[in-house]
Amino acid sequence: TQLLEQSPQFLSIQEGENLTVYCNSSSVFSSLQWYRQEPGEGPVLLVTVVTGGEVKKLKRLTFQFGDARKDSSLHITAAQPGDTGLYLCAGGRGNKLVFGAGTILRVKS
Amino acid sequence: GAGVSQSPSNKVTEKGKDVELRCDPISGHTALYWYRQRLGQGLEFLIYFQGNSAPDKSGLPSDRFSAERTGGSVSTLTIQRTQQEDSAVYLCASSLTYYGYTFGSGTRLTVV
């Protein structure tokens, strides 16, 4: 059983569409991070959110941390083929991060 | 170096052999982590080093797994008597703060 559940597991969309990826848990986390991973590479940090209700925007990406600090979402506007990859959420637990299983995003041109 | 360096990038080994995986973290990063990533799954925590403190080994799956970090820098993850279920990508990360890890590209281990 994953401590952090990500949905959907796989998403295939056309260029220009919007999408949202969810990261849910029954546990409270001190922080929530989102990473993007491409084949053959390690995950790359996109954002860290630490305050319940926090919203951060990075260009076309919007990240939200739930009020109770148990869930998070990643919204991508006008997706591009370069957004293709594995998106991982990770929650802070003590001195380490607990990762979700990831969402594979494929954006077709 | 500029990033976290892991070697080898790929390793194929026979069942029962021992393997050593190396991680060279970003200079000055006090924290170092090892994670395992199986196909279609998220990252599984293995071990965490912080400065000169005793490592957090709570994620090591069996006593066949061990790791050390020499001089607060380079780390080696050793898997003894490898089994097919050990096949995975082993990722190393380092950080200065709790809020952002820098990962290496990983070592893809295949046990045949």
PDB file of C-alpha atoms in Angstrom:
ATOM      1  CA  THR A   1       0.000   0.000   0.000  1.00  0.00           C
ATOM      2  CA  GLN A   2       1.366   3.367  -1.062  1.00  0.00           C
ATOM      3  CA  LEU A   3       1.402   6.055   1.595  1.00  0.00           C
ATOM      4  CA  LEU A   4       0.948   8.582  -1.196  1.00  0.00           C
ATOM      5  CA  GLU A   5      -1.556   7.698  -3.931  1.00  0.00           C
ATOM      6  CA  GLN A   6      -1.144   9.408  -7.267  1.00  0.00           C
ATOM      7  CA  SER A   7      -3.805   9.566  -9.941  1.00  0.00           C
ATOM      8  CA  PRO A   8      -4.107   9.002 -12.740  1.00  0.00           C
ATOM      9  CA  GLN A   9      -1.324   6.479 -13.222  1.00  0.00           C
ATOM     10  CA  PHE A  10      -1.105   7.259 -16.918  1.00  0.00           C
ATOM     11  CA  LEU A  11      -2.282  10.207 -18.981  1.00  0.00           C
ATOM     12  CA  SER A  12      -2.058  10.644 -22.746  1.00  0.00           C
ATOM     13  CA  ILE A  13      -3.257  13.967 -24.120  1.00  0.00           C
ATOM     14  CA  GLN A  14      -2.930  16.216 -27.148  1.00  0.00           C
ATOM     15  CA  GLU A  15      -0.732  19.267 -27.204  1.00  0.00           C
ATOM     16  CA  GLY A  16      -2.618  22.307 -25.913  1.00  0.00           C
ATOM     17  CA  GLU A  17      -4.890  20.443 -23.491  1.00  0.00           C
ATOM     18  CA  ASN A  18      -4.979  21.082 -19.761  1.00  0.00           C
ATOM     19  CA  LEU A  19      -4.489  18.385 -17.148  1.00  0.00           C
ATOM     20  CA  THR A  20      -4.409  17.828 -13.404  1.00  0.00           C
ATOM     21  CA  VAL A  21      -2.477  15.196 -11.474  1.00  0.00           C
ATOM     22  CA  TYR A  22      -3.468  14.361  -7.913  1.00  0.00           C
ATOM     23  CA  CYS A  23      -1.468  13.197  -4.922  1.00  0.00           C
ATOM     24  CA  ASN A  24      -3.480  12.003  -1.921  1.00  0.00           C
ATOM     25  CA  SER A  25      -2.771  10.552   1.498  1.00  0.00           C
ATOM     26  CA  SER A  26      -4.460   9.920   4.817  1.00  0.00           C
ATOM     27  CA  SER A  27      -1.307  11.178   6.522  1.00  0.00           C
ATOM     28  CA  VAL A  28      -0.129  14.694   7.203  1.00  0.00           C
ATOM     29  CA  PHE A  29       3.177  15.767   5.701  1.00  0.00           C
ATOM     30  CA  SER A  30       5.497  18.577   6.736  1.00  0.00           C
ATOM     31  CA  SER A  31       6.093  19.418   3.094  1.00  0.00           C
ATOM     32  CA  LEU A  32       5.167  18.183  -0.341  1.00  0.00           C
ATOM     33  CA  GLN A  33       7.501  18.144  -3.302  1.00  0.00           C
ATOM     34  CA  TRP A  34       6.901  17.474  -6.974  1.00  0.00           C
ATOM     35  CA  TYR A  35       9.536  15.978  -9.258  1.00  0.00           C
ATOM     36  CA  ARG A  36       9.693  15.246 -12.968  1.00  0.00           C
ATOM     37  CA  GLN A  37      11.691  12.305 -14.266  1.00  0.00           C
ATOM     38  CA  GLU A  38      12.692  11.511 -17.839  1.00  0.00           C
ATOM     39  CA  PRO A  39      13.834   8.050 -19.014  1.00  0.00           C
ATOM     40  CA  GLY A  40      17.371   7.236 -17.944  1.00  0.00           C
ATOM     41  CA  GLU A  41      17.599  10.220 -15.641  1.00  0.00           C
ATOM     42  CA  GLY A  42      17.000  10.909 -11.975  1.00  0.00           C
ATOM     43  CA  PRO A  43      13.994  12.934 -10.768  1.00  0.00           C
ATOM     44  CA  VAL A  44      14.350  16.718 -10.983  1.00  0.00           C
ATOM     45  CA  LEU A  45      12.734  18.904  -8.334  1.00  0.00           C
ATOM     46  CA  LEU A  46       9.961  21.163  -9.649  1.00  0.00           C
ATOM     47  CA  VAL A  47       8.594  22.711  -6.469  1.00  0.00           C
ATOM     48  CA  THR A  48       8.314  22.403  -2.690  1.00  0.00           C
ATOM     49  CA  VAL A  49       5.177  23.467  -0.838  1.00  0.00           C
ATOM     50  CA  VAL A  50       5.160  23.656   2.943  1.00  0.00           C
ATOM     51  CA  THR A  51       2.074  25.592   4.060  1.00  0.00           C
ATOM     52  CA  GLY A  52      -1.459  24.185   4.010  1.00  0.00           C
ATOM     53  CA  GLY A  53      -3.436  25.870   1.238  1.00  0.00           C
ATOM     54  CA  GLU A  54      -0.299  27.113  -0.476  1.00  0.00           C
ATOM     55  CA  VAL A  55      -0.414  27.641  -4.236  1.00  0.00           C
ATOM     56  CA  LYS A  56       2.710  28.031  -6.349  1.00  0.00           C
ATOM     57  CA  LYS A  57       2.907  28.792 -10.042  1.00  0.00           C
ATOM     58  CA  LEU A  58       5.801  28.046 -12.349  1.00  0.00           C
ATOM     59  CA  LYS A  59       4.956  29.266 -15.862  1.00  0.00           C
ATOM     60  CA  ARG A  60       2.245  26.843 -17.052  1.00  0.00           C
ATOM     61  CA  LEU A  61       2.428  24.654 -13.925  1.00  0.00           C
ATOM     62  CA  THR A  62       0.301  25.332 -10.822  1.00  0.00           C
ATOM     63  CA  PHE A  63       0.901  23.411  -7.617  1.00  0.00           C
ATOM     64  CA  GLN A  64      -1.444  23.342  -4.653  1.00  0.00           C
ATOM     65  CA  PHE A  65      -1.004  21.913  -1.152  1.00  0.00           C
ATOM     66  CA  GLY A  66      -4.220  20.915   0.596  1.00  0.00           C
ATOM     67  CA  ASP A  67      -5.355  22.837   3.657  1.00  0.00           C
ATOM     68  CA  ALA A  68      -4.819  19.783   5.867  1.00  0.00           C
ATOM     69  CA  ARG A  69      -1.400  19.084   4.277  1.00  0.00           C
ATOM     70  CA  LYS A  70      -2.499  15.582   3.226  1.00  0.00           C
ATOM     71  CA  ASP A  71      -2.902  16.107  -0.499  1.00  0.00           C
ATOM     72  CA  SER A  72      -1.604  18.084  -3.426  1.00  0.00           C
ATOM     73  CA  SER A  73      -2.324  18.688  -7.068  1.00  0.00           C
ATOM     74  CA  LEU A  74      -0.344  19.668 -10.131  1.00  0.00           C
ATOM     75  CA  HIS A  75      -2.169  21.449 -12.936  1.00  0.00           C
ATOM     76  CA  ILE A  76      -0.585  21.983 -16.339  1.00  0.00           C
ATOM     77  CA  THR A  77      -2.083  24.496 -18.727  1.00  0.00           C
ATOM     78  CA  ALA A  78      -1.689  24.117 -22.500  1.00  0.00           C
ATOM     79  CA  ALA A  79       0.501  21.019 -22.267  1.00  0.00           C
ATOM     80  CA  GLN A  80       3.440  20.711 -24.642  1.00  0.00           C
ATOM     81  CA  PRO A  81       5.356  17.623 -25.854  1.00  0.00           C
ATOM     82  CA  GLY A  82       8.268  18.742 -23.699  1.00  0.00           C
ATOM     83  CA  ASP A  83       6.092  18.153 -20.614  1.00  0.00           C
ATOM     84  CA  THR A  84       6.178  14.412 -21.296  1.00  0.00           C
ATOM     85  CA  GLY A  85       7.641  12.460 -18.396  1.00  0.00           C
ATOM     86  CA  LEU A  86       7.004  10.787 -15.058  1.00  0.00           C
ATOM     87  CA  TYR A  87       5.645  13.139 -12.404  1.00  0.00           C
ATOM     88  CA  LEU A  88       6.325  12.129  -8.798  1.00  0.00           C
ATOM     89  CA  CYS A  89       4.987  13.642  -5.618  1.00  0.00           C
ATOM     90  CA  ALA A  90       6.898  13.183  -2.390  1.00  0.00           C
ATOM     91  CA  GLY A  91       5.903  13.951   1.193  1.00  0.00           C
ATOM     92  CA  GLY A  92       8.245  14.936   3.971  1.00  0.00           C
ATOM     93  CA  ARG A  93       8.385  12.359   6.756  1.00  0.00           C
ATOM     94  CA  GLY A  94      11.045  12.940   9.410  1.00  0.00           C
ATOM     95  CA  ASN A  95      14.382  13.218   7.664  1.00  0.00           C
ATOM     96  CA  LYS A  96      13.297  11.609   4.430  1.00  0.00           C
ATOM     97  CA  LEU A  97      10.813  11.790   1.593  1.00  0.00           C
ATOM     98  CA  VAL A  98       8.078   9.267   0.869  1.00  0.00           C
ATOM     99  CA  PHE A  99       7.302   9.015  -2.832  1.00  0.00           C
ATOM    100  CA  GLY A 100       4.146   8.209  -4.722  1.00  0.00           C
ATOM    101  CA  ALA A 101       4.230   5.717  -7.602  1.00  0.00           C
ATOM    102  CA  GLY A 102       4.068   8.499 -10.164  1.00  0.00           C
ATOM    103  CA  THR A 103       1.954   9.633 -13.094  1.00  0.00           C
ATOM    104  CA  ILE A 104       3.245   8.978 -16.592  1.00  0.00           C
ATOM    105  CA  LEU A 105       2.310  11.908 -18.829  1.00  0.00           C
ATOM    106  CA  ARG A 106       2.514  11.703 -22.586  1.00  0.00           C
ATOM    107  CA  VAL A 107       1.763  14.811 -24.630  1.00  0.00           C
ATOM    108  CA  LYS A 108       1.251  14.170 -28.326  1.00  0.00           C
ATOM    109  CA  SER A 109       1.919  16.825 -30.944  1.00  0.00           C
TER     110      SER A 109
ATOM    111  CA  GLY B   1      31.186  18.425  -9.248  1.00  0.00           C
ATOM    112  CA  ALA B   2      28.196  20.234 -10.611  1.00  0.00           C
ATOM    113  CA  GLY B   3      25.794  17.391  -9.968  1.00  0.00           C
ATOM    114  CA  VAL B   4      25.400  14.031  -8.272  1.00  0.00           C
ATOM    115  CA  SER B   5      27.452  11.416 -10.074  1.00  0.00           C
ATOM    116  CA  GLN B   6      26.656   7.697  -9.948  1.00  0.00           C
ATOM    117  CA  SER B   7      28.619   4.783 -11.311  1.00  0.00           C
ATOM    118  CA  PRO B   8      28.287   2.496 -13.049  1.00  0.00           C
ATOM    119  CA  SER B   9      25.278   3.676 -15.035  1.00  0.00           C
ATOM    120  CA  ASN B  10      24.410   0.077 -15.897  1.00  0.00           C
ATOM    121  CA  LYS B  11      25.391  -3.158 -14.206  1.00  0.00           C
ATOM    122  CA  VAL B  12      24.492  -6.699 -15.212  1.00  0.00           C
ATOM    123  CA  THR B  13      25.454  -9.340 -12.690  1.00  0.00           C
ATOM    124  CA  GLU B  14      24.852 -12.994 -12.099  1.00  0.00           C
ATOM    125  CA  LYS B  15      22.612 -14.126  -9.291  1.00  0.00           C
ATOM    126  CA  GLY B  16      24.652 -14.689  -6.147  1.00  0.00           C
ATOM    127  CA  LYS B  17      27.400 -12.200  -6.983  1.00  0.00           C
ATOM    128  CA  ASP B  18      28.135  -9.083  -4.926  1.00  0.00           C
ATOM    129  CA  VAL B  19      27.853  -5.598  -6.442  1.00  0.00           C
ATOM    130  CA  GLU B  20      29.019  -2.141  -5.382  1.00  0.00           C
ATOM    131  CA  LEU B  21      27.298   1.023  -6.511  1.00  0.00           C
ATOM    132  CA  ARG B  22      28.995   4.379  -6.091  1.00  0.00           C
ATOM    133  CA  CYS B  23      27.595   7.841  -5.468  1.00  0.00           C
ATOM    134  CA  ASP B  24      29.569  11.081  -5.562  1.00  0.00           C
ATOM    135  CA  PRO B  25      27.348  13.842  -4.108  1.00  0.00           C
ATOM    136  CA  ILE B  26      27.456  17.566  -4.714  1.00  0.00           C
ATOM    137  CA  SER B  27      30.364  19.061  -2.833  1.00  0.00           C
ATOM    138  CA  GLY B  28      29.250  20.518   0.481  1.00  0.00           C
ATOM    139  CA  HIS B  29      25.939  18.671   0.640  1.00  0.00           C
ATOM    140  CA  THR B  30      25.737  17.141   4.094  1.00  0.00           C
ATOM    141  CA  ALA B  31      22.802  14.789   3.460  1.00  0.00           C
ATOM    142  CA  LEU B  32      22.959  11.778   1.168  1.00  0.00           C
ATOM    143  CA  TYR B  33      20.128   9.361   0.352  1.00  0.00           C
ATOM    144  CA  TRP B  34      19.817   6.064  -1.484  1.00  0.00           C
ATOM    145  CA  TYR B  35      16.507   5.089  -3.080  1.00  0.00           C
ATOM    146  CA  ARG B  36      15.456   2.124  -5.191  1.00  0.00           C
ATOM    147  CA  GLN B  37      13.054   2.429  -8.107  1.00  0.00           C
ATOM    148  CA  ARG B  38      11.436  -0.674  -9.508  1.00  0.00           C
ATOM    149  CA  LEU B  39       9.674  -0.594 -12.861  1.00  0.00           C
ATOM    150  CA  GLY B  40       6.276   1.064 -12.542  1.00  0.00           C
ATOM    151  CA  GLN B  41       6.760   1.907  -8.887  1.00  0.00           C
ATOM    152  CA  GLY B  42       7.724   4.934  -6.908  1.00  0.00           C
ATOM    153  CA  LEU B  43      11.008   5.480  -5.158  1.00  0.00           C
ATOM    154  CA  GLU B  44      11.652   3.260  -2.150  1.00  0.00           C
ATOM    155  CA  PHE B  45      13.818   4.730   0.610  1.00  0.00           C
ATOM    156  CA  LEU B  46      16.879   2.664   1.508  1.00  0.00           C
ATOM    157  CA  ILE B  47      19.300   4.666   3.680  1.00  0.00           C
ATOM    158  CA  TYR B  48      20.099   8.240   4.737  1.00  0.00           C
ATOM    159  CA  PHE B  49      23.383   9.792   5.845  1.00  0.00           C
ATOM    160  CA  GLN B  50      23.585  13.183   7.569  1.00  0.00           C
ATOM    161  CA  GLY B  51      26.995  14.574   8.397  1.00  0.00           C
ATOM    162  CA  ASN B  52      28.722  12.524  11.080  1.00  0.00           C
ATOM    163  CA  SER B  53      25.501  11.172  12.564  1.00  0.00           C
ATOM    164  CA  ALA B  54      24.653   7.481  12.562  1.00  0.00           C
ATOM    165  CA  PRO B  55      22.909   6.629   9.283  1.00  0.00           C
ATOM    166  CA  ASP B  56      19.200   5.883   9.114  1.00  0.00           C
ATOM    167  CA  LYS B  57      19.187   2.328   7.755  1.00  0.00           C
ATOM    168  CA  SER B  58      15.495   1.712   8.295  1.00  0.00           C
ATOM    169  CA  GLY B  59      14.763   1.197   4.601  1.00  0.00           C
ATOM    170  CA  LEU B  60      17.341  -1.478   3.836  1.00  0.00           C
ATOM    171  CA  PRO B  61      15.308  -4.516   2.734  1.00  0.00           C
ATOM    172  CA  SER B  62      17.629  -7.202   4.099  1.00  0.00           C
ATOM    173  CA  ASP B  63      21.032  -7.748   5.679  1.00  0.00           C
ATOM    174  CA  ARG B  64      22.416  -8.339   2.182  1.00  0.00           C
ATOM    175  CA  PHE B  65      22.272  -4.569   1.714  1.00  0.00           C
ATOM    176  CA  SER B  66      24.773  -2.218   3.312  1.00  0.00           C
ATOM    177  CA  ALA B  67      26.102   1.251   2.649  1.00  0.00           C
ATOM    178  CA  GLU B  68      28.863   3.482   3.854  1.00  0.00           C
ATOM    179  CA  ARG B  69      29.841   7.075   3.361  1.00  0.00           C
ATOM    180  CA  THR B  70      33.523   7.866   3.661  1.00  0.00           C
ATOM    181  CA  GLY B  71      34.736  11.270   4.808  1.00  0.00           C
ATOM    182  CA  GLY B  72      31.257  12.705   4.569  1.00  0.00           C
ATOM    183  CA  SER B  73      31.431  12.563   0.777  1.00  0.00           C
ATOM    184  CA  VAL B  74      31.406   9.519  -1.512  1.00  0.00           C
ATOM    185  CA  SER B  75      29.000   6.709  -0.669  1.00  0.00           C
ATOM    186  CA  THR B  76      28.989   3.065  -1.685  1.00  0.00           C
ATOM    187  CA  LEU B  77      25.928   0.822  -1.641  1.00  0.00           C
ATOM    188  CA  THR B  78      26.815  -2.860  -1.507  1.00  0.00           C
ATOM    189  CA  ILE B  79      24.464  -5.700  -2.294  1.00  0.00           C
ATOM    190  CA  GLN B  80      25.736  -9.146  -1.381  1.00  0.00           C
ATOM    191  CA  ARG B  81      24.546 -12.407  -2.952  1.00  0.00           C
ATOM    192  CA  THR B  82      22.331 -10.588  -5.416  1.00  0.00           C
ATOM    193  CA  GLN B  83      18.874 -11.946  -6.195  1.00  0.00           C
ATOM    194  CA  GLN B  84      16.676 -11.320  -9.217  1.00  0.00           C
ATOM    195  CA  GLU B  85      14.308  -9.200  -7.127  1.00  0.00           C
ATOM    196  CA  ASP B  86      17.200  -6.791  -6.540  1.00  0.00           C
ATOM    197  CA  SER B  87      16.941  -5.724 -10.194  1.00  0.00           C
ATOM    198  CA  ALA B  88      15.995  -2.052 -10.188  1.00  0.00           C
ATOM    199  CA  VAL B  89      17.356   1.441 -10.672  1.00  0.00           C
ATOM    200  CA  TYR B  90      19.289   2.604  -7.626  1.00  0.00           C
ATOM    201  CA  LEU B  91      19.170   6.365  -7.206  1.00  0.00           C
ATOM    202  CA  CYS B  92      21.359   8.518  -5.020  1.00  0.00           C
ATOM    203  CA  ALA B  93      20.466  12.056  -3.959  1.00  0.00           C
ATOM    204  CA  SER B  94      22.181  14.732  -1.921  1.00  0.00           C
ATOM    205  CA  SER B  95      20.887  17.895  -0.310  1.00  0.00           C
ATOM    206  CA  LEU B  96      21.845  20.844   1.853  1.00  0.00           C
ATOM    207  CA  THR B  97      18.378  21.387   3.203  1.00  0.00           C
ATOM    208  CA  TYR B  98      15.388  19.231   3.782  1.00  0.00           C
ATOM    209  CA  TYR B  99      13.428  20.889   1.023  1.00  0.00           C
ATOM    210  CA  GLY B 100      15.161  19.870  -2.142  1.00  0.00           C
ATOM    211  CA  TYR B 101      17.007  16.782  -3.264  1.00  0.00           C
ATOM    212  CA  THR B 102      19.365  16.618  -6.249  1.00  0.00           C
ATOM    213  CA  PHE B 103      19.339  13.152  -7.753  1.00  0.00           C
ATOM    214  CA  GLY B 104      21.944  11.383  -9.817  1.00  0.00           C
ATOM    215  CA  SER B 105      21.011   9.552 -12.999  1.00  0.00           C
ATOM    216  CA  GLY B 106      20.991   6.229 -11.200  1.00  0.00           C
ATOM    217  CA  THR B 107      22.518   2.799 -11.652  1.00  0.00           C
ATOM    218  CA  ARG B 108      20.360   0.297 -13.512  1.00  0.00           C
ATOM    219  CA  LEU B 109      21.063  -3.083 -11.930  1.00  0.00           C
ATOM    220  CA  THR B 110      20.028  -6.266 -13.715  1.00  0.00           C
ATOM    221  CA  VAL B 111      20.494  -9.605 -11.974  1.00  0.00           C
ATOM    222  CA  VAL B 112      20.407 -12.556 -14.365  1.00  0.00           C
TER     223      VAL B 112
END
